[in-house]
Short mmCIF file of C-alpha atoms and ligand atoms in Angstrom, two decimals:
data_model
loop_
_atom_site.label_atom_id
_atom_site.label_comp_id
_atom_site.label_asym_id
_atom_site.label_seq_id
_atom_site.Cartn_x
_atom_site.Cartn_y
_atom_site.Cartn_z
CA UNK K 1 0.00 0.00 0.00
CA UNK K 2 2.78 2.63 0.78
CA UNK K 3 3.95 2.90 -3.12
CA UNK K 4 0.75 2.83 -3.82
CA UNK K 5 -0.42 5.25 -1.97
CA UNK K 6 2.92 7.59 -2.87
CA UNK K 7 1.93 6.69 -6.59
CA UNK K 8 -1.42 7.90 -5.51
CA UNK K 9 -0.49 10.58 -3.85
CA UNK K 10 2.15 12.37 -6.31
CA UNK K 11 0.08 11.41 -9.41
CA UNK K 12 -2.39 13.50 -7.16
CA UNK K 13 0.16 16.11 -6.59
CA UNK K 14 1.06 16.39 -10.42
CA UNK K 15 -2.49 16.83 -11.35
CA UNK K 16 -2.75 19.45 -9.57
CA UNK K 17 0.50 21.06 -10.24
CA UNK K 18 -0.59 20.66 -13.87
CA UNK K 19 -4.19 22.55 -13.06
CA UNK K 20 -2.01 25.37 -11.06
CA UNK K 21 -0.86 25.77 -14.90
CA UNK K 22 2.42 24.73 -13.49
CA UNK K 23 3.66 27.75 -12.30
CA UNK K 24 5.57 26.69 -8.83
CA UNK K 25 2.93 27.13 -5.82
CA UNK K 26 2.97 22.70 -5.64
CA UNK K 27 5.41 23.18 -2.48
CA UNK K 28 1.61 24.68 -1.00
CA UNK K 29 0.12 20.82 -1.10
CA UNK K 30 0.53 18.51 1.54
CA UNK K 31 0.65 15.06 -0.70
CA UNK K 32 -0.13 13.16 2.47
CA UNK K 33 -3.54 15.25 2.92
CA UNK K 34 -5.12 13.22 0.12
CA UNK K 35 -8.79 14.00 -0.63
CA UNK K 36 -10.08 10.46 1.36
CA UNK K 37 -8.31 7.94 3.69
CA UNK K 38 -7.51 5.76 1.12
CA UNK K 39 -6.32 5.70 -2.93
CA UNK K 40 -8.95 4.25 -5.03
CA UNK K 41 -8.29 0.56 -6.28
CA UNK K 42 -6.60 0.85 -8.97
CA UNK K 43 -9.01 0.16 -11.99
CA UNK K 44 -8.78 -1.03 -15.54
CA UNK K 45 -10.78 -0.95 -18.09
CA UNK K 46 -12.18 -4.14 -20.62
CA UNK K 47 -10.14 -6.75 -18.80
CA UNK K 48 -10.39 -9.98 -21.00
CA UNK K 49 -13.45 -12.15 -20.18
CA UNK K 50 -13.14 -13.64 -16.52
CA UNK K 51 -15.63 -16.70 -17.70
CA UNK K 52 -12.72 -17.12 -20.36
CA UNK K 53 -10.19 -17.68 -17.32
CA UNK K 54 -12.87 -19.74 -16.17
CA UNK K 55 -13.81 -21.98 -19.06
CA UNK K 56 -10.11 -23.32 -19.23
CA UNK K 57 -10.93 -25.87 -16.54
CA UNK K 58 -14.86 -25.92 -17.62
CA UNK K 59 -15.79 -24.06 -14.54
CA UNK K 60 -18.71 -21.77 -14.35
CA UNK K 61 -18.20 -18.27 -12.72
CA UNK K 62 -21.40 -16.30 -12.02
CA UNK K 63 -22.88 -13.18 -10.26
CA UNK K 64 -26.20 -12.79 -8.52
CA UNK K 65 -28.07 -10.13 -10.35
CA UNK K 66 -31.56 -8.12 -10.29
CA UNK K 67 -34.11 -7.89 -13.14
CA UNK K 68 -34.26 -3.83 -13.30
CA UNK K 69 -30.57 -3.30 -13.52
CA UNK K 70 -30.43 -5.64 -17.21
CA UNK K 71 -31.16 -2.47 -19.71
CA UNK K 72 -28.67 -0.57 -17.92
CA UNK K 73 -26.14 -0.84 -20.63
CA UNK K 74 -23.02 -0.91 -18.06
CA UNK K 75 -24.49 -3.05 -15.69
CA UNK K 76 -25.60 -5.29 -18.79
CA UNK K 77 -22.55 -5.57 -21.12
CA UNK K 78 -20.25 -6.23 -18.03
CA UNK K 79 -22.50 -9.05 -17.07
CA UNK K 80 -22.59 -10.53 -20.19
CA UNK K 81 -19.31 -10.26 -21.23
CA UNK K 82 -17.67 -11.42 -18.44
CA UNK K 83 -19.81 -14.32 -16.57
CA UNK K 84 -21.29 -17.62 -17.72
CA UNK K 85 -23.74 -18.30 -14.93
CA UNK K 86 -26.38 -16.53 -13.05
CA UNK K 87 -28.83 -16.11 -9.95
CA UNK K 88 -31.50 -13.87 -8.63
CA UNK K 89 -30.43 -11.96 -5.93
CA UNK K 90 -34.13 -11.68 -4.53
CA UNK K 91 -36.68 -12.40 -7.26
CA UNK K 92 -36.74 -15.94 -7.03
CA UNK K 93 -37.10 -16.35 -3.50
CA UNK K 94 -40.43 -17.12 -1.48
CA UNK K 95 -41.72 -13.76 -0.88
CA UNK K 96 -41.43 -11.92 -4.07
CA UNK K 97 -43.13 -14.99 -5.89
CA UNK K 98 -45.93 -15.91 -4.03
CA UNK K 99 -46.22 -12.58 -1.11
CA UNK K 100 -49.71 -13.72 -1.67
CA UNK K 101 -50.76 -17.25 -1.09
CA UNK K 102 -51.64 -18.64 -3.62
CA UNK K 103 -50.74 -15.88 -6.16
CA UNK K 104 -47.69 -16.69 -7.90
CA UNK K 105 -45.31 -13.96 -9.55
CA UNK K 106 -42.64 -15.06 -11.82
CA UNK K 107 -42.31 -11.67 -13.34
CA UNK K 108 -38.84 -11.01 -12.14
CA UNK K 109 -37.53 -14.28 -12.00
CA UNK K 110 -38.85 -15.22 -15.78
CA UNK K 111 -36.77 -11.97 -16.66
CA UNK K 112 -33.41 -12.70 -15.16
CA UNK K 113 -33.63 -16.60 -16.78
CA UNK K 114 -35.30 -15.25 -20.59
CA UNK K 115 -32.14 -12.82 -20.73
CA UNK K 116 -29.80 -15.37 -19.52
CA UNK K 117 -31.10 -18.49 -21.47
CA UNK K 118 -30.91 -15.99 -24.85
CA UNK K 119 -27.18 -15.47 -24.16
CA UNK K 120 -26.23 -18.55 -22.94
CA UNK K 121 -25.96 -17.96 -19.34
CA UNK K 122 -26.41 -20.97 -17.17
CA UNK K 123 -29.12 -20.22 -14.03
CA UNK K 124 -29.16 -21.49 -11.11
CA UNK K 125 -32.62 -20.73 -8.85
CA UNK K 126 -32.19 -19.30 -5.19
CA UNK K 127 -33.61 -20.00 -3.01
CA UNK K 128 -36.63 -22.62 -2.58
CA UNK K 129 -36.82 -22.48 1.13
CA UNK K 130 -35.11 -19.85 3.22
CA UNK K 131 -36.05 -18.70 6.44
CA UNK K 132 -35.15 -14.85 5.56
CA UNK K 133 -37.74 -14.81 2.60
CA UNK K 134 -40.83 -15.95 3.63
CA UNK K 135 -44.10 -14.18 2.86
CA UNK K 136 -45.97 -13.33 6.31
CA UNK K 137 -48.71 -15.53 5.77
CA UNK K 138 -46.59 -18.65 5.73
CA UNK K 139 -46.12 -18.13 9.81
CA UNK K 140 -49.63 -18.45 10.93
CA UNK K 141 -50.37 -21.57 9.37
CA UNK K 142 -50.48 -24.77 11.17
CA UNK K 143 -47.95 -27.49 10.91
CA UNK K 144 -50.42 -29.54 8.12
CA UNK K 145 -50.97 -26.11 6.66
CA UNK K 146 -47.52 -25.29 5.88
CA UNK K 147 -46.23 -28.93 4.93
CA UNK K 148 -48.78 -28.18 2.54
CA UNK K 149 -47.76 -25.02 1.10
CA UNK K 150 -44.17 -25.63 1.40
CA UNK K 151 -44.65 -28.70 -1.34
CA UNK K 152 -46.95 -26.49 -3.55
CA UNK K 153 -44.68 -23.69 -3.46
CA UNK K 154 -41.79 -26.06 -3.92
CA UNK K 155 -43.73 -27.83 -6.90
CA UNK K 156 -44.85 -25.22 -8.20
CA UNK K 157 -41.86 -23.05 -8.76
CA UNK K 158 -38.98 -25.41 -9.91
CA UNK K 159 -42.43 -26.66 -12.48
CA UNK K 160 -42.26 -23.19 -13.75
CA UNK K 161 -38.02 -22.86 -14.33
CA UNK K 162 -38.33 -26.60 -15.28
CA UNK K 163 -35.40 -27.00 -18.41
CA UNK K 164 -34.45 -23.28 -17.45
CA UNK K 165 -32.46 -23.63 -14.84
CA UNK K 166 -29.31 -26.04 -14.56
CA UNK K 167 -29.42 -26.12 -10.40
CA UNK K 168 -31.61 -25.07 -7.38
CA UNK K 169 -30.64 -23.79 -3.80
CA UNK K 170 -33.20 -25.97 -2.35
CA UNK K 171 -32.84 -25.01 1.39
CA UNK K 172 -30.87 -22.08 2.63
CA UNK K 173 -29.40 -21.24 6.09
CA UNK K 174 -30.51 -24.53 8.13
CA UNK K 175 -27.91 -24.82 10.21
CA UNK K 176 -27.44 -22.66 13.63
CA UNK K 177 -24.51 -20.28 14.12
CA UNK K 178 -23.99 -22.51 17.18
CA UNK K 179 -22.64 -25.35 15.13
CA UNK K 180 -24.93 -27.52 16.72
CA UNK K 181 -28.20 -27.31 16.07
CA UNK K 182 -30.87 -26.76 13.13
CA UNK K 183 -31.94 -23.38 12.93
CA UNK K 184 -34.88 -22.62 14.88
CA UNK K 185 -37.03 -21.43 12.07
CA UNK K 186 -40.74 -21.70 11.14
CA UNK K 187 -39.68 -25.12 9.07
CA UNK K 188 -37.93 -26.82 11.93
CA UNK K 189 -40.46 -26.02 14.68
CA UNK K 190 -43.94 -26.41 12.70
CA UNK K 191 -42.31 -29.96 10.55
CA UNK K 192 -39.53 -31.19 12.73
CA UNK K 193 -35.86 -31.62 10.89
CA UNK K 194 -37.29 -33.64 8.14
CA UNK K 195 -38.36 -30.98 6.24
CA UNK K 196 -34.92 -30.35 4.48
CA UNK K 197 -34.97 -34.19 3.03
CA UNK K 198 -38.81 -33.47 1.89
CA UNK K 199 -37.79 -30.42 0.44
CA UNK K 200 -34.72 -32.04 -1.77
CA UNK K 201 -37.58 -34.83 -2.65
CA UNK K 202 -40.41 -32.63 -3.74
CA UNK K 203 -37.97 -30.54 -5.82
CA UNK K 204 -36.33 -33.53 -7.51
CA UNK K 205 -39.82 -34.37 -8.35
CA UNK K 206 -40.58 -31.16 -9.91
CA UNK K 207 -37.46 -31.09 -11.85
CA UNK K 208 -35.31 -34.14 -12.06
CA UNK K 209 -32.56 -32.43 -13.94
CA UNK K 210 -31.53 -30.31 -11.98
CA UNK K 211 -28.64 -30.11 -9.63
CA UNK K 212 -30.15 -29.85 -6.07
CA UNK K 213 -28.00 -27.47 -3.82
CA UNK K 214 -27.82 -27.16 0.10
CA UNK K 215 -26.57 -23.59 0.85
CA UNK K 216 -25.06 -21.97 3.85
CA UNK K 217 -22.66 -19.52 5.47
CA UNK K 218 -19.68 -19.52 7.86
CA UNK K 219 -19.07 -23.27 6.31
CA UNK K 220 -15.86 -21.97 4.07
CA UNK K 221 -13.00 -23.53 6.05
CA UNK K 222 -12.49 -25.84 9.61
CA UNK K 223 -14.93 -24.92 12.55
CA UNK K 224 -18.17 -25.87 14.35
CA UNK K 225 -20.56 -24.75 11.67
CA UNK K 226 -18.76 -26.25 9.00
CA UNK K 227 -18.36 -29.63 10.72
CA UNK K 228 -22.21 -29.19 11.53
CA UNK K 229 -22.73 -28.58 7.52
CA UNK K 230 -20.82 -31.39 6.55
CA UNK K 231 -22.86 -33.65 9.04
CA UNK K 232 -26.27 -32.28 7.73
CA UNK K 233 -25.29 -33.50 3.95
CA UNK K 234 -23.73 -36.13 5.22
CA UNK K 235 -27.10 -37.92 6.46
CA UNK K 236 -29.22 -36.55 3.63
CA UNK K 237 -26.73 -37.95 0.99
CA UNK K 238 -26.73 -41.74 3.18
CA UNK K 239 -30.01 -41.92 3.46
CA UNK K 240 -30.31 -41.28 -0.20
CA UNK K 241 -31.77 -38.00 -0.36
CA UNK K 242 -31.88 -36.44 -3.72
CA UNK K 243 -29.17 -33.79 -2.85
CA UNK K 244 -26.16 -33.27 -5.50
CA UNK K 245 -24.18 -30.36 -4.13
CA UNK K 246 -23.52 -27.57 -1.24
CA UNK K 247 -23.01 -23.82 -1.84
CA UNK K 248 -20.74 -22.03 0.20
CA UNK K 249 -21.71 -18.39 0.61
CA UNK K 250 -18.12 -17.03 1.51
CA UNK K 251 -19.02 -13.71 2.59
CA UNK K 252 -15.78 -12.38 3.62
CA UNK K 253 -14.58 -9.74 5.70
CA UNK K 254 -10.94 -9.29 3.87
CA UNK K 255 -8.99 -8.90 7.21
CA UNK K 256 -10.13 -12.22 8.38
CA UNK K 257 -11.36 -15.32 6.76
CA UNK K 258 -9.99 -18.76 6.30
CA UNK K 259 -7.12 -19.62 4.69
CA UNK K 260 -6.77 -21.06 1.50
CA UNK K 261 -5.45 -24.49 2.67
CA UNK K 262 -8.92 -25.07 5.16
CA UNK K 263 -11.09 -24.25 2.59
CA UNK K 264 -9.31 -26.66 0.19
CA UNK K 265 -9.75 -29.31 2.52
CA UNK K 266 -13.35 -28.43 3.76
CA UNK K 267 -14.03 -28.45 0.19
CA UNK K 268 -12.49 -32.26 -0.54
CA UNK K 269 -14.39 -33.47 2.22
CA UNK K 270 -17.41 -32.32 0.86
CA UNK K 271 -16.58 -34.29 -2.79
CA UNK K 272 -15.59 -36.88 -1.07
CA UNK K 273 -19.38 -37.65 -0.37
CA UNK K 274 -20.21 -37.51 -4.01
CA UNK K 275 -21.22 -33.85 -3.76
CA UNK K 276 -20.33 -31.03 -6.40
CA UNK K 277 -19.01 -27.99 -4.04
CA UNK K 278 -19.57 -24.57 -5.54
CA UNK K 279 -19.12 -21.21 -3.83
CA UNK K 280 -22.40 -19.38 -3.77
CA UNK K 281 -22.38 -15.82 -2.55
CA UNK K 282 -18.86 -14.43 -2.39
CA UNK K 283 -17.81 -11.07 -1.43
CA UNK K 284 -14.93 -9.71 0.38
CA UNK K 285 -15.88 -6.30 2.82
CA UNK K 286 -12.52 -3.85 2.83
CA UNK K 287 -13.87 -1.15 5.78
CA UNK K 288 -11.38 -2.35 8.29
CA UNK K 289 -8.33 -2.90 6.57
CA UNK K 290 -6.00 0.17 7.12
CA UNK K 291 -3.28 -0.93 4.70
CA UNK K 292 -2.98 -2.57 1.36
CA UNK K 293 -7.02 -2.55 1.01
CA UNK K 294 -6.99 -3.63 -2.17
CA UNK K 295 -4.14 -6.64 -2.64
CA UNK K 296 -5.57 -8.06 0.34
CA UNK K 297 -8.89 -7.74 -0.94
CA UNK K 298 -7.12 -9.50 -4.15
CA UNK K 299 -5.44 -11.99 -1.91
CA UNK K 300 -8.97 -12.99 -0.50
CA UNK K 301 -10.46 -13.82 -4.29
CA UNK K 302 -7.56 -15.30 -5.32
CA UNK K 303 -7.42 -17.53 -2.37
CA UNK K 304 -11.19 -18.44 -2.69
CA UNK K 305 -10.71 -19.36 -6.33
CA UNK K 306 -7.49 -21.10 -5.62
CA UNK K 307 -9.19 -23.48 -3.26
CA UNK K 308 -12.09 -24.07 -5.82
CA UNK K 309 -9.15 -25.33 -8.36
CA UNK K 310 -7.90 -27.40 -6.29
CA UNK K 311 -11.14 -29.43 -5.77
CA UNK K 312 -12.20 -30.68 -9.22
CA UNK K 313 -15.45 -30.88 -7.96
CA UNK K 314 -15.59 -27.27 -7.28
CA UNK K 315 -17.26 -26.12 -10.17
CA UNK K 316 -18.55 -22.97 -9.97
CA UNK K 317 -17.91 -19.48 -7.80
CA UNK K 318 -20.59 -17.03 -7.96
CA UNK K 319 -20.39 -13.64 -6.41
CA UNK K 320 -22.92 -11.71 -4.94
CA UNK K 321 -23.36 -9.04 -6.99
CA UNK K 322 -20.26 -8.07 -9.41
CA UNK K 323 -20.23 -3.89 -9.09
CA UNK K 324 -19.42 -2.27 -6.33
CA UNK K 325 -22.43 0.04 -7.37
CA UNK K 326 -25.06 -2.65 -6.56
CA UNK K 327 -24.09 -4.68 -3.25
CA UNK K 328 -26.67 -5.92 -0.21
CA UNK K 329 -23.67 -5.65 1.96
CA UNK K 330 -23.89 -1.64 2.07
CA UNK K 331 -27.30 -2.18 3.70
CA UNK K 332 -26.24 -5.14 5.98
CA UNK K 333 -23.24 -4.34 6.96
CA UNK K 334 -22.32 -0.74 6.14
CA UNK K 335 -20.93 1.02 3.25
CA UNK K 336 -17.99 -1.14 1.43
CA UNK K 337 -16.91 -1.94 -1.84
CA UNK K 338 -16.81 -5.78 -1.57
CA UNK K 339 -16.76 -6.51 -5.47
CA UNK K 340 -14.33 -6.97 -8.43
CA UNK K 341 -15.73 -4.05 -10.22
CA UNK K 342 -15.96 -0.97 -9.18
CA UNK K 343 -18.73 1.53 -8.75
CA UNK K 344 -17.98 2.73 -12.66
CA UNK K 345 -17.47 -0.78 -13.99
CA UNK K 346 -13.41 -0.95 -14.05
CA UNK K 347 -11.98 -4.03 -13.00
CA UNK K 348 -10.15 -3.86 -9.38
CA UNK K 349 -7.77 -6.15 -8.33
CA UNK K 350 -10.15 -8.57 -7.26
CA UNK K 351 -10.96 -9.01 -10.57
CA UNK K 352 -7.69 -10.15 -11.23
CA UNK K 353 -7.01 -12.31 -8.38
CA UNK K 354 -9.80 -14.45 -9.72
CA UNK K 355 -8.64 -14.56 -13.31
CA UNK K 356 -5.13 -15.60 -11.92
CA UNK K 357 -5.79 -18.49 -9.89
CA UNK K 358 -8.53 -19.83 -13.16
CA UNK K 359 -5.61 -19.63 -15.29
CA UNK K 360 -3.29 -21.72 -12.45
CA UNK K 361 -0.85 -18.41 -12.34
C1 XIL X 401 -29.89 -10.94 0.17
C2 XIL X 401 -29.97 -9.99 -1.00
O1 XIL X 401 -28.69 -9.67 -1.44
C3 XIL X 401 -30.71 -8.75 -0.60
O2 XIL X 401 -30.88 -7.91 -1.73
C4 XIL X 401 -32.04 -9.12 0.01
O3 XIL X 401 -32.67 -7.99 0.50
C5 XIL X 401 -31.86 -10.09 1.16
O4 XIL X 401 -31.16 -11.22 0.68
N1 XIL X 401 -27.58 -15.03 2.10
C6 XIL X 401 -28.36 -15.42 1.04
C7 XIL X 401 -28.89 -14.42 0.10
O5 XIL X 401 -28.54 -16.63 0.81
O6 XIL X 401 -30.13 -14.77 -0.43
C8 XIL X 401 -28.96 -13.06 0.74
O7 XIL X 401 -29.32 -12.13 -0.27
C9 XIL X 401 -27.66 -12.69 1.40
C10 XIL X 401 -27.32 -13.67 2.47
#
C-alpha cells in the first residue's frame, strides 16, 4: 500500500500542479492530505473475459443479479461479457413470488432466466426455502398447513423454471450459528428436521434435472458450523436424499477469513461424499483494513478461487453481486466496496485475483 499510496499521492500532486498551470505554488500541497483515507483501487478498463479464465478448466463463474438493472447498458454488457452463470439476488425467492398465497409472480424471476437463457448464461434458482424470505402468511399456518404449502410452493416453482435452470438452492441457512443445532425457524419447529430431506424430494420431483444445492454460510474452512454442515449432507446424501451439491456463501470480511489451505480441505471433504461444491455468494468487505485494502482484498479472491481449483469438484464461484455500485452488503453491513468491479465498472484487483488463480498463475 505505501507505493501505492505515494503513486497515488504524487500522481495526485502532479495533477494538480498541472491545473495550477504549473507555475511553482505545488510546495503549498501537503501530498499526504489526500482527498479520502484511502487511494482508489486501482481500476482497468475491458479486462479480457473472466468466464474465459474460467472456461479453461470448464468451470462456471457467475454473479447474482436483479431484473431492473439488465437495460442498464453498463451493468448489462459487463455481465454478459464477463460471466457464464447466473442467480437472482431476490426475485426468485419465497416472498417476491408468491407474497400472496396462492398468487404466484414469476415476473422477475422469468426476466433474469429469458435474458440469460438468450445469451447462454447458465441459471441457477435461489432460493426454494429460506427462512429470511418468507411471505408473512406462511407463519400463521399450522404445521399440516404449511407442509402443505411448502410442497406447492416447492412444486410449483422449480415446475415453472423446469429446463431453465441447470441447479436449485433448495434449502438455505438450516444450520445454527452454534454449530450444533438446526436453525430454529418456522420449518424446523412447525415440521420437525425432516423438512430439508422433503424439500430435496419434492424438488427432484418437480425437476429431475436439476442439480439440487444445500446452501449456507460460515461453512468456508475448519470450525463448528462447518463440521455441523458437513454432518447435515452427510445424512441426507446416506439416506439417499436427492441432494447433488452444497453452496458455500463465503461472505468475507478481507482482514479475516480462512485460509486457503482449510477451505481446500473443507471443500475435498465435501466431494468426497459424491457432492459437487460450488461457492455461492462471495464477497470480500474492505472497511477495516487500514493498509494494502486492495491486494488483500485481491489476496482474499484469489485464495477463494485457488481453493475451488484445487477441488475438481468445485465447479462454480458465484459472487454476490459483481459492481461495487449494486451490493446488499452496504445495507447489511455498512458502506464497502466488496466486489471486483468498481462503482464505474473498471476491474479492481479482485478481478484479477480471480482470473489468476482460473488460469493456475
Ligand atoms: C440478500 C440480498 O442480497 C438482498 O438484496 C435481500 O434484501 C436479502 O437477501 N444469504 C443469502 C442471500 O442466501 O439470499 C442473501 O441475499 C444474502 C445472504
Amino acid at each position: 500500500m505505501t507505493s501505492r499510496l505515494s503513486a497515488f499521492a504524487s500522481s495526485l500532486f502532479l495533477s494538480l500542479l498541472a491545473g495550477c498551470g504549473g507555475g511553482g505554488g505545488g510546495g503549498a500541497i501537503d501530498p499526504v492530505a489526500t482527498p479520502t483515507p484511502y487511494p482508489p483501487a486501482p481500476a482497468v478498463a475491458n479486462p479480457d473475459p473472466l468466464k474465459d479464465a474460467a472456461l479453461v478448466s470448464g468451470r462456471l463463474v457467475g454473479t447474482a443479479v436483479q431484473s431492473s438493472y439488465l437495460g442498464q447498458s453498463q451493468y448489462g454488457d459487463t455481465y454478459v461479457k464477463h460471466f457464464n452463470y447466473v442467480t437472482a439476488e431476490w426475485e426468485m425467492k419465497w416472498d417476491p413470488i408468491q407474497k400472496q398465497r396462492g398468487v404466484f409472480n414469476f415476473t422477475g424471476g422469468d426476466a433474469i432466466v429469458d435474458h440469460a437463457n438468450a445469451r447462454g448464461i447458465a441459471v441457477k434458482g435461489h432460493a426454494l426455502v429460506w427462512h429470511g424470505a418468507t411471505p408473512d402468511w406462511v407463519n400463521g399456518l399450522s404445521s399440516e398447513e404449511l407442509r402443505t404449502e411448502v410442497g406447492y410452493h416447492i412444486r410449483t416453482v422449480a415446475k415453472h423454471f423446469k429446463g431453465r435452470v441447470i441447479a436449485w438452492d433448495v434449502v438455505n441457512e438450516a444450520v445454527d450459528d452454534n454449530g450444533r443445532d438446526l436453525r430454529n425457524s418456522v420449518f424446523l419447529q412447525k415440521l420437525g428436521p425432516g423438512y430439508i430431506a422433503e424439500a430435496f424430494q419434492i424438488a427432484h420431483e418437480a425437476d429431475p434435472g436439476a442439480i439440487l444445492i444445500y446452501n449456507d454460510y460460515s461453512g468456508e474452512g475448519r470450525g463448528g458450523k462447518s463440521d455441523r454442515i458437513y454432518q447435515l449432507v452427510k445424512e441426507l446424501k446416506d439416506s439417499g436424499v436427492p441432494i447433488h451439491g452444497v453452496g458455500l456463501q463465503a461472505h468475507f470480511d478481507g482482514a479475516s477469513y480462512p485460509s486457503q489451505a482449510d477451505i481446500t480441505w473443507n471443500m475435498q471433504r465435501l466431494a468426497e461424499l459424491g457432492l459437487l461444491v460450488n461457492v455461492s455468494e462471495l464477497d470480500v468487505r474492505v472497511k477495516s483494513i487500514t493498509t494494502d485494502r486492495w491486494d488483500r482484498q485481491k489476496r482474499a479472491y484469489k485464495d477463494l478461487t485457488a481453493a475451488c481449483m484445487a477441488v475438481s469438484r468445485c465447479h462454480a464461484i458465484t459472487l454476490w453481486g459483481f459492481t461495487d455500485k449494486y451490493s446488499w452488503i452496504d445495507s447489511a453491513f455498512g458502506a464497502d466496496d466488496p466486489l471486483p468491479f468498481d462503482e464505474s465498472y473498471q476491474a479492481k484487483p479482485a478481478f484479477f485475483g480471480m482470473q489468476e488463480a482460473f488460469l493456475g498463475r
